[in-house]
Amino acid sequence: MNDKQAQGTLNDHLVEQGNQKIRWAELHQRLLQRLRAQFSETKPFAGLTIGMCLHVEPKTAVLCSVLQAGGAKVVITGSPGTTKNDVAAALRHSGVIVYGQQEDDSTRHQENILQVLSHDPHLLLDNGADLVATYFAHPGQGRVIAGTEETTTGANRLRGELREALSFPIIVINDSPLKLIIENEHGVGPTIVEGFMRETNLLVQSKSFVVFGYGSVGRGIARSLRRLGGQVTVVELDPIRALEAVLDGMRVTTLEEALSSGEVFFTATGRAGAIAAESIDRLPDGAILANAGHFSWEIDIAELRRRATTIERFREWVELFTLEDGRRITLLAHGEMLNLAGGGGNPIETMDLGFALQAQSLAYLAAHYKDLPAGPQPVPGEINATVARWMVENLSRRGSA
Ligand SMILES: NC(=O)c1ccc[n+]([C@@H]2O[C@H](COP(=O)([O-])OP(=O)(O)OC[C@H]3O[C@@H](n4cnc5c(N)ncnc54)[C@H](O)[C@@H]3O)[C@@H](O)[C@H]2O)c1
């Protein structure tokens, strides 16, 4: 077998592996299956190109196929560290244009974003506002009519630095009460804790945890840790959310105190610098750091690397930094989202719900974009109600099949 044949066999194997994972997700994405049947008839995206930036993993692949069934040409890239190469291979095989691979860093990610935009999409499905920010950084070329944004960090950027630039409507999926309650709290929280257990093989009850940020993601992490018997301290800047944490039975304290008393630190703030250079100075020997937020900027990883005299990699997603002063700090998943970088991400049913909101919102935008104001806006009430009703129907069937 020559090199080319060997490469072909390897790719066939990746495609098959990716397809198996996609098939498993699809079996449990019943909301998307329902939408696939609808969209195959109504073709809401006929003639439209959808440019996507969303984690390239099995559940997203099912969403891509539903958009294709609705008539769309789909072009996608993921986020740094979260692309599953087998799923990317299977998607390419099914006619989706995919840029990127698991190994991509932020520079390559930006190149992938430009590649997606080079297909001149009509609709953008964004995650973290990278597509939108890049689109408006190169004005005058595109034909985008509308978009959706998946997550909190992207919503913050749309309402902050990008506010003045936006010239088309963007539905913020993250603001839907359904996504906040079900995906962020019941999906992200437990899978971040599962990521910690899987990667470190340590006992939750043996550690003192600090969670930075008590939004829906931080709350989900804190509550999941508590359910497993972990000791949890919360650091939260917003006094109302800090009060919520106290009322939930969490210990709430200052950054300084938490740094001296904690052992495992999870960031979930959606902002840069929750664990900044000054905090690295004060972390105890043996500290373990992990991030749940969309960007790795929540922990100053560059500073950690700069101060390290040695970096040992124990497993793919576990690195031990020995600092100049002898302290040993462990970083999980290179500071990327722990539940996605090393694992399977959020449970299938929670993503099914978020993606049903995505697919319906894109179809709504394709039909109504001319009547909507520019800028971020909520998921239309009727879409929330329909998806909630379908989800209740699915969950109510438990045990009665
Ligand atoms: N890993 C995943 O699968 C996944 C899924 C959904 C959302 N996310 C990401 O998780 C992050 C958090 O999302 P959310 O919806 O909970 O956000 P949120 O904005 O609702 O909550 C963040 C909280 O952090 C607090 N905060 C900000 N800076 C802080 C600091 N330096 N120290 C302590 N607290 C601070 C804020 O006051 C706020 O209450 C976002 O980046 C979001 O995009 C990740």
Short mmCIF file of C-alpha atoms and ligand atoms in Angstrom, two decimals:
data_model
loop_
_atom_site.label_atom_id
_atom_site.label_comp_id
_atom_site.label_asym_id
_atom_site.label_seq_id
_atom_site.Cartn_x
_atom_site.Cartn_y
_atom_site.Cartn_z
CA MET A 1 0.00 0.00 0.00
CA ASN A 2 1.48 3.38 -0.98
CA ASP A 3 1.19 6.57 1.07
CA LYS A 4 -1.83 7.83 -0.84
CA GLN A 5 -3.73 4.56 -0.39
CA ALA A 6 -2.82 4.50 3.31
CA GLN A 7 -4.11 8.06 3.67
CA GLY A 8 -7.34 7.06 1.89
CA THR A 9 -7.85 4.09 4.23
CA LEU A 10 -7.22 6.27 7.27
CA ASN A 11 -9.77 8.80 6.01
CA ASP A 12 -12.35 6.05 5.32
CA HIS A 13 -11.86 4.85 8.87
CA LEU A 14 -12.33 8.40 10.23
CA VAL A 15 -15.50 8.87 8.16
CA GLU A 16 -16.94 5.60 9.44
CA GLN A 17 -16.09 6.43 13.05
CA GLY A 18 -17.56 9.92 12.67
CA ASN A 19 -20.74 8.55 11.09
CA GLN A 20 -21.25 6.12 13.96
CA LYS A 21 -21.03 8.95 16.49
CA ILE A 22 -23.39 11.13 14.43
CA ARG A 23 -25.88 8.30 14.08
CA TRP A 24 -25.93 7.78 17.86
CA ALA A 25 -26.58 11.48 18.47
CA GLU A 26 -29.24 11.58 15.76
CA LEU A 27 -31.19 8.73 17.34
CA HIS A 28 -31.65 10.91 20.44
CA GLN A 29 -32.11 14.30 18.75
CA ARG A 30 -35.83 13.91 18.34
CA LEU A 31 -36.60 17.61 18.05
CA LEU A 32 -34.21 17.91 15.12
CA GLN A 33 -35.66 14.79 13.53
CA ARG A 34 -39.06 16.46 13.67
CA LEU A 35 -37.65 19.60 12.07
CA ARG A 36 -35.89 17.57 9.39
CA ALA A 37 -39.25 16.16 8.31
CA GLN A 38 -40.74 19.69 8.21
CA PHE A 39 -37.84 21.33 6.43
CA SER A 40 -37.64 18.57 3.80
CA GLU A 41 -41.13 19.67 2.74
CA THR A 42 -40.94 23.43 3.20
CA LYS A 43 -37.30 24.07 2.13
CA PRO A 44 -36.89 27.32 4.14
CA PHE A 45 -33.24 27.70 3.05
CA ALA A 46 -33.60 26.99 -0.68
CA GLY A 47 -30.81 28.85 -2.49
CA LEU A 48 -29.20 30.10 0.74
CA THR A 49 -25.69 29.51 2.09
CA ILE A 50 -25.36 29.25 5.88
CA GLY A 51 -21.91 30.03 7.33
CA MET A 52 -21.42 28.44 10.73
CA CYS A 53 -18.94 28.67 13.59
CA LEU A 54 -20.00 25.97 16.04
CA HIS A 55 -18.21 23.08 17.76
CA VAL A 56 -17.71 20.40 15.11
CA GLU A 57 -18.99 17.40 17.03
CA PRO A 58 -21.75 14.82 16.47
CA LYS A 59 -24.75 16.87 17.63
CA THR A 60 -23.72 19.81 15.46
CA ALA A 61 -23.36 17.43 12.51
CA VAL A 62 -27.03 16.48 12.90
CA LEU A 63 -27.97 20.17 12.88
CA CYS A 64 -25.95 20.63 9.66
CA SER A 65 -27.84 17.79 7.99
CA VAL A 66 -31.20 19.29 9.02
CA LEU A 67 -30.22 22.65 7.51
CA GLN A 68 -29.12 20.82 4.35
CA ALA A 69 -32.49 19.03 4.25
CA GLY A 70 -34.04 22.51 4.32
CA GLY A 71 -32.17 23.40 1.13
CA ALA A 72 -29.09 25.15 2.57
CA LYS A 73 -25.49 24.95 1.45
CA VAL A 74 -23.61 24.61 4.75
CA VAL A 75 -20.06 25.81 5.46
CA ILE A 76 -18.69 25.36 8.97
CA THR A 77 -15.70 25.75 11.26
CA GLY A 78 -15.43 24.99 14.99
CA SER A 79 -13.71 26.67 17.93
CA PRO A 80 -10.07 26.03 18.92
CA GLY A 81 -9.67 22.60 20.51
CA THR A 82 -13.26 21.44 20.07
CA THR A 83 -13.30 20.01 16.52
CA LYS A 84 -13.62 16.23 16.42
CA ASN A 85 -11.59 15.11 13.41
CA ASP A 86 -13.71 12.02 12.74
CA VAL A 87 -16.92 14.05 12.73
CA ALA A 88 -15.30 16.65 10.46
CA ALA A 89 -14.32 13.85 8.03
CA ALA A 90 -17.86 12.43 8.05
CA LEU A 91 -19.37 15.88 7.46
CA ARG A 92 -17.05 16.52 4.50
CA HIS A 93 -18.09 13.18 3.11
CA SER A 94 -21.75 14.23 3.34
CA GLY A 95 -21.21 17.41 1.33
CA VAL A 96 -20.76 19.95 4.12
CA ILE A 97 -17.75 22.23 3.65
CA VAL A 98 -15.67 22.04 6.85
CA TYR A 99 -12.63 24.08 7.81
CA GLY A 100 -10.36 23.20 10.72
CA GLN A 101 -9.20 20.31 12.85
CA GLN A 102 -8.82 19.49 16.55
CA GLU A 103 -5.22 20.73 16.65
CA ASP A 104 -6.05 24.31 15.50
CA ASP A 105 -4.87 27.23 17.64
CA SER A 106 -6.43 30.69 17.68
CA THR A 107 -4.42 31.86 14.63
CA ARG A 108 -5.63 28.92 12.55
CA HIS A 109 -9.12 29.47 13.92
CA GLN A 110 -9.12 33.01 12.54
CA GLU A 111 -7.99 31.70 9.13
CA ASN A 112 -10.86 29.18 9.22
CA ILE A 113 -13.32 31.97 9.97
CA LEU A 114 -12.10 33.85 6.88
CA GLN A 115 -12.49 30.69 4.81
CA VAL A 116 -16.12 30.31 5.91
CA LEU A 117 -16.83 33.95 5.01
CA SER A 118 -15.15 33.47 1.62
CA HIS A 119 -18.23 31.40 0.62
CA ASP A 120 -20.28 34.58 0.83
CA PRO A 121 -22.98 33.23 3.18
CA HIS A 122 -26.50 34.69 3.43
CA LEU A 123 -27.03 33.58 7.04
CA LEU A 124 -24.49 33.28 9.86
CA LEU A 125 -24.81 30.86 12.76
CA ASP A 126 -22.18 32.14 15.18
CA ASN A 127 -20.73 31.00 18.50
CA GLY A 128 -18.71 33.65 20.30
CA ALA A 129 -19.33 36.29 17.57
CA ASP A 130 -16.14 35.47 15.65
CA LEU A 131 -17.90 35.28 12.27
CA VAL A 132 -19.81 38.51 12.87
CA ALA A 133 -16.75 40.40 14.17
CA THR A 134 -14.66 39.31 11.19
CA TYR A 135 -17.48 40.06 8.73
CA PHE A 136 -17.72 43.65 9.94
CA ALA A 137 -13.95 44.05 10.08
CA HIS A 138 -13.97 43.59 6.26
CA PRO A 139 -17.06 45.62 5.28
CA GLY A 140 -18.51 46.03 1.81
CA GLN A 141 -18.00 42.49 0.52
CA GLY A 142 -20.74 40.33 2.00
CA ARG A 143 -24.41 39.63 1.44
CA VAL A 144 -25.36 38.48 4.94
CA ILE A 145 -29.06 39.09 5.63
CA ALA A 146 -29.24 37.86 9.25
CA GLY A 147 -27.66 35.64 11.87
CA THR A 148 -27.94 33.80 15.15
CA GLU A 149 -25.58 33.76 18.13
CA GLU A 150 -25.30 30.67 20.32
CA THR A 151 -23.59 31.75 23.53
CA THR A 152 -23.17 34.32 26.33
CA THR A 153 -19.72 35.49 25.29
CA GLY A 154 -20.94 36.21 21.75
CA ALA A 155 -24.00 38.01 23.09
CA ASN A 156 -21.72 40.19 25.28
CA ARG A 157 -19.63 41.12 22.21
CA LEU A 158 -22.73 41.92 20.11
CA ARG A 159 -24.00 44.26 22.82
CA GLY A 160 -20.53 45.69 23.51
CA GLU A 161 -17.72 46.22 21.02
CA LEU A 162 -19.82 45.28 17.92
CA ARG A 163 -22.99 47.19 18.81
CA GLU A 164 -22.48 50.10 16.41
CA ALA A 165 -21.43 47.95 13.46
CA LEU A 166 -24.37 45.55 13.24
CA SER A 167 -26.51 46.10 10.13
CA PHE A 168 -28.67 42.95 10.17
CA PRO A 169 -30.82 41.17 12.78
CA ILE A 170 -29.17 38.58 15.02
CA ILE A 171 -31.26 36.28 17.19
CA VAL A 172 -29.43 35.49 20.45
CA ILE A 173 -30.24 31.85 21.20
CA ASN A 174 -28.47 32.07 24.54
CA ASP A 175 -31.07 34.49 25.89
CA SER A 176 -33.89 32.01 25.42
CA PRO A 177 -35.11 30.95 28.88
CA LEU A 178 -35.05 27.38 27.57
CA LYS A 179 -31.36 27.42 26.75
CA LEU A 180 -30.40 29.13 29.99
CA ILE A 181 -32.33 26.68 32.14
CA ILE A 182 -31.80 23.44 30.33
CA GLU A 183 -28.53 23.63 28.42
CA ASN A 184 -26.33 25.87 30.52
CA GLU A 185 -27.42 24.64 33.91
CA HIS A 186 -28.30 20.99 33.30
CA GLY A 187 -25.94 20.39 30.38
CA VAL A 188 -22.74 22.37 30.86
CA GLY A 189 -22.49 22.10 34.66
CA PRO A 190 -22.62 18.30 34.92
CA THR A 191 -20.38 17.75 31.87
CA ILE A 192 -17.70 20.12 33.19
CA VAL A 193 -17.64 18.12 36.43
CA GLU A 194 -17.61 14.88 34.45
CA GLY A 195 -14.63 16.29 32.48
CA PHE A 196 -12.77 16.95 35.72
CA MET A 197 -13.42 13.42 36.96
CA ARG A 198 -12.52 11.80 33.65
CA GLU A 199 -9.30 13.74 33.05
CA THR A 200 -7.93 13.72 36.60
CA ASN A 201 -9.43 10.49 37.94
CA LEU A 202 -9.73 12.28 41.32
CA LEU A 203 -12.48 12.07 43.91
CA VAL A 204 -14.76 15.11 44.04
CA GLN A 205 -15.23 14.75 47.82
CA SER A 206 -11.46 15.00 48.32
CA LYS A 207 -11.14 18.54 46.95
CA SER A 208 -12.12 22.07 47.77
CA PHE A 209 -13.54 23.73 44.62
CA VAL A 210 -13.76 27.39 43.67
CA VAL A 211 -16.19 28.44 40.92
CA PHE A 212 -15.67 31.87 39.34
CA GLY A 213 -18.98 33.31 38.15
CA TYR A 214 -22.48 32.30 39.23
CA GLY A 215 -24.34 32.72 35.93
CA SER A 216 -26.23 29.75 34.58
CA VAL A 217 -22.98 27.92 33.74
CA GLY A 218 -21.21 28.56 37.06
CA ARG A 219 -24.39 27.72 38.96
CA GLY A 220 -24.67 24.44 37.05
CA ILE A 221 -21.06 23.55 37.90
CA ALA A 222 -21.42 24.50 41.58
CA ARG A 223 -24.66 22.57 42.01
CA SER A 224 -23.25 19.49 40.23
CA LEU A 225 -20.21 19.50 42.51
CA ARG A 226 -22.41 19.82 45.57
CA ARG A 227 -24.62 16.92 44.45
CA LEU A 228 -21.46 14.78 44.38
CA GLY A 229 -20.41 15.86 47.85
CA GLY A 230 -17.79 18.44 46.84
CA GLN A 231 -17.02 21.53 48.93
CA VAL A 232 -17.77 24.61 46.84
CA THR A 233 -16.80 28.26 47.19
CA VAL A 234 -18.09 30.86 44.74
CA VAL A 235 -16.41 34.10 43.65
CA GLU A 236 -18.95 36.41 41.99
CA LEU A 237 -18.66 40.16 41.25
CA ASP A 238 -22.40 40.79 40.95
CA PRO A 239 -23.90 41.11 44.47
CA ILE A 240 -27.32 39.78 43.37
CA ARG A 241 -25.85 36.63 41.92
CA ALA A 242 -23.58 36.31 44.96
CA LEU A 243 -26.74 36.42 47.09
CA GLU A 244 -28.31 33.69 44.94
CA ALA A 245 -25.23 31.55 45.55
CA VAL A 246 -25.45 32.05 49.31
CA LEU A 247 -29.15 31.18 49.25
CA ASP A 248 -28.28 28.03 47.32
CA GLY A 249 -26.04 27.09 50.23
CA MET A 250 -22.70 27.93 48.60
CA ARG A 251 -19.84 29.57 50.46
CA VAL A 252 -19.22 32.98 48.83
CA THR A 253 -15.98 34.82 49.35
CA THR A 254 -13.46 37.22 47.84
CA LEU A 255 -10.93 36.38 45.16
CA GLU A 256 -8.05 36.69 47.64
CA GLU A 257 -9.57 34.36 50.20
CA ALA A 258 -10.66 31.84 47.57
CA LEU A 259 -7.16 31.68 46.11
CA SER A 260 -5.70 30.80 49.46
CA SER A 261 -8.30 28.22 50.45
CA GLY A 262 -9.20 26.47 47.18
CA GLU A 263 -7.64 23.52 45.40
CA VAL A 264 -9.54 23.18 42.12
CA PHE A 265 -10.56 26.37 40.27
CA PHE A 266 -13.22 26.52 37.53
CA THR A 267 -13.75 29.72 35.55
CA ALA A 268 -17.22 30.45 34.13
CA THR A 269 -17.34 34.24 33.84
CA GLY A 270 -17.49 34.82 30.07
CA ARG A 271 -14.85 37.55 30.56
CA ALA A 272 -11.08 37.76 30.21
CA GLY A 273 -8.79 37.52 33.25
CA ALA A 274 -10.81 35.80 35.99
CA ILE A 275 -7.50 34.17 36.97
CA ALA A 276 -5.05 36.89 35.95
CA ALA A 277 -1.27 37.08 36.38
CA GLU A 278 -1.54 38.43 39.97
CA SER A 279 -3.79 35.51 40.92
CA ILE A 280 -1.29 33.02 39.53
CA ASP A 281 1.20 34.40 42.10
CA ARG A 282 -1.17 33.37 44.88
CA LEU A 283 -2.39 29.98 43.74
CA PRO A 284 -1.47 27.23 46.19
CA ASP A 285 0.96 24.44 45.32
CA GLY A 286 -1.06 21.62 43.72
CA ALA A 287 -3.82 23.88 42.34
CA ILE A 288 -5.82 22.54 39.39
CA LEU A 289 -7.26 25.02 36.88
CA ALA A 290 -10.00 24.47 34.32
CA ASN A 291 -12.22 26.68 32.22
CA ALA A 292 -15.88 26.39 31.23
CA GLY A 293 -16.16 29.79 29.52
CA HIS A 294 -16.21 30.18 25.77
CA PHE A 295 -12.69 31.56 25.38
CA SER A 296 -9.52 30.36 27.13
CA TRP A 297 -8.80 34.00 28.04
CA GLU A 298 -10.44 33.51 31.50
CA ILE A 299 -7.10 32.09 32.76
CA ASP A 300 -3.85 33.87 31.91
CA ILE A 301 -2.29 30.81 30.31
CA ALA A 302 0.48 32.78 28.57
CA GLU A 303 1.68 33.96 32.00
CA LEU A 304 1.51 30.43 33.38
CA ARG A 305 3.64 29.18 30.49
CA ARG A 306 6.07 32.08 30.87
CA ARG A 307 6.67 31.31 34.55
CA ALA A 308 7.03 27.56 34.14
CA THR A 309 10.45 25.96 34.42
CA THR A 310 9.04 22.62 33.26
CA ILE A 311 5.76 21.55 31.70
CA GLU A 312 4.87 17.87 31.92
CA ARG A 313 2.01 16.43 29.95
CA PHE A 314 0.45 13.44 31.72
CA ARG A 315 -2.43 12.82 29.35
CA GLU A 316 -3.61 14.67 26.30
CA TRP A 317 -5.59 17.19 28.33
CA VAL A 318 -3.60 17.31 31.61
CA GLU A 319 -0.49 19.52 31.90
CA LEU A 320 1.55 20.13 35.05
CA PHE A 321 3.45 23.42 35.22
CA THR A 322 6.29 23.63 37.74
CA LEU A 323 6.85 27.33 38.39
CA GLU A 324 10.09 29.15 39.21
CA ASP A 325 9.21 29.14 42.94
CA GLY A 326 8.57 25.38 42.95
CA ARG A 327 4.76 25.47 43.01
CA ARG A 328 3.07 22.90 40.76
CA ILE A 329 -0.07 23.99 38.92
CA THR A 330 -2.16 21.68 36.75
CA LEU A 331 -4.08 23.03 33.74
CA LEU A 332 -6.85 20.94 32.17
CA ALA A 333 -7.75 21.00 28.46
CA HIS A 334 -5.20 23.78 27.78
CA GLY A 335 -7.72 26.22 29.27
CA GLU A 336 -10.26 25.53 26.49
CA MET A 337 -13.81 24.46 27.45
CA LEU A 338 -13.22 21.33 29.52
CA ASN A 339 -16.49 19.61 28.62
CA LEU A 340 -15.89 19.98 24.89
CA ALA A 341 -12.11 19.82 24.47
CA GLY A 342 -11.63 16.48 26.14
CA GLY A 343 -15.10 14.98 26.13
CA GLY A 344 -18.38 14.59 24.34
CA GLY A 345 -19.77 18.00 25.37
CA ASN A 346 -23.25 18.62 26.68
CA PRO A 347 -25.83 15.81 26.82
CA ILE A 348 -27.50 15.13 23.47
CA GLU A 349 -31.02 16.10 24.58
CA THR A 350 -29.92 19.51 25.90
CA MET A 351 -28.16 20.34 22.63
CA ASP A 352 -31.14 19.01 20.67
CA LEU A 353 -33.21 21.69 22.35
CA GLY A 354 -30.67 24.47 21.67
CA PHE A 355 -30.27 23.38 18.07
CA ALA A 356 -34.02 23.19 17.52
CA LEU A 357 -34.11 26.84 18.61
CA GLN A 358 -31.22 27.53 16.21
CA ALA A 359 -32.83 25.81 13.21
CA GLN A 360 -36.24 27.41 13.76
CA SER A 361 -34.72 30.85 14.34
CA LEU A 362 -32.71 30.61 11.10
CA ALA A 363 -35.86 29.62 9.19
CA TYR A 364 -37.71 32.55 10.81
CA LEU A 365 -34.91 34.95 9.83
CA ALA A 366 -34.85 33.66 6.25
CA ALA A 367 -38.57 34.47 5.98
CA HIS A 368 -38.77 37.69 8.02
CA TYR A 369 -35.35 39.37 8.03
CA LYS A 370 -36.63 42.42 6.12
CA ASP A 371 -39.20 43.18 8.87
CA LEU A 372 -36.76 42.92 11.79
CA PRO A 373 -34.55 45.63 13.31
CA ALA A 374 -30.75 45.33 13.05
CA GLY A 375 -28.84 44.03 16.07
CA PRO A 376 -29.29 41.41 18.79
CA GLN A 377 -32.83 40.28 19.59
CA PRO A 378 -34.56 37.45 21.42
CA VAL A 379 -35.82 34.14 20.08
CA PRO A 380 -39.46 34.78 19.01
CA GLY A 381 -41.94 33.69 21.70
CA GLU A 382 -43.75 31.24 19.42
CA ILE A 383 -40.48 29.39 18.72
CA ASN A 384 -39.71 29.09 22.44
CA ALA A 385 -43.23 27.82 23.08
CA THR A 386 -43.14 25.24 20.27
CA VAL A 387 -39.75 23.86 21.27
CA ALA A 388 -40.73 23.73 24.96
CA ARG A 389 -43.95 21.89 24.07
CA TRP A 390 -42.08 19.33 21.97
CA MET A 391 -39.50 18.82 24.72
CA VAL A 392 -42.22 18.28 27.34
CA GLU A 393 -43.82 15.71 25.04
CA ASN A 394 -40.49 13.90 24.68
CA LEU A 395 -39.62 13.93 28.36
CA SER A 396 -43.15 12.97 29.43
CA ARG A 397 -42.81 9.78 27.40
CA ARG A 398 -40.02 8.59 29.69
CA GLY A 399 -40.76 5.18 31.08
CA SER A 400 -44.02 4.86 29.19
CA ALA A 401 -42.52 3.45 25.97
N1 LIG B 1 -18.55 25.04 28.04
C1 LIG B 1 -19.72 25.12 27.43
O1 LIG B 1 -20.21 24.13 26.86
C2 LIG B 1 -20.49 26.41 27.48
C3 LIG B 1 -21.88 26.42 27.19
C4 LIG B 1 -22.60 27.60 27.34
C5 LIG B 1 -21.95 28.77 27.73
N2 LIG B 1 -20.58 28.74 27.92
C6 LIG B 1 -19.81 29.92 28.30
O2 LIG B 1 -19.72 29.99 29.73
C7 LIG B 1 -19.46 31.35 30.12
C8 LIG B 1 -20.44 31.75 31.22
O3 LIG B 1 -21.75 31.74 30.71
P1 LIG B 1 -23.00 32.26 31.59
O4 LIG B 1 -24.19 32.15 30.71
O5 LIG B 1 -23.01 31.63 32.93
O6 LIG B 1 -22.56 33.82 31.73
P2 LIG B 1 -23.19 34.98 32.63
O7 LIG B 1 -22.72 36.26 32.04
O8 LIG B 1 -24.64 34.78 32.84
O9 LIG B 1 -22.48 34.75 34.05
C9 LIG B 1 -21.14 35.05 34.28
C10 LIG B 1 -21.01 35.58 35.71
O10 LIG B 1 -19.62 35.80 35.98
C11 LIG B 1 -19.50 36.97 36.79
N3 LIG B 1 -18.14 37.48 36.64
C12 LIG B 1 -17.62 38.21 35.62
N4 LIG B 1 -16.30 38.43 35.83
C13 LIG B 1 -15.98 37.81 37.01
C14 LIG B 1 -14.77 37.66 37.75
N5 LIG B 1 -13.62 38.19 37.31
N6 LIG B 1 -14.82 36.97 38.91
C15 LIG B 1 -15.98 36.42 39.35
N7 LIG B 1 -17.16 36.55 38.69
C16 LIG B 1 -17.16 37.22 37.53
C17 LIG B 1 -20.57 37.89 36.27
O11 LIG B 1 -20.95 38.85 37.25
C18 LIG B 1 -21.72 36.92 35.92
O12 LIG B 1 -22.65 36.79 36.99
C19 LIG B 1 -19.58 32.17 28.84
O13 LIG B 1 -18.31 32.36 28.27
C20 LIG B 1 -20.40 31.26 27.93
O14 LIG B 1 -20.20 31.57 26.56
C21 LIG B 1 -19.86 27.58 27.84
#
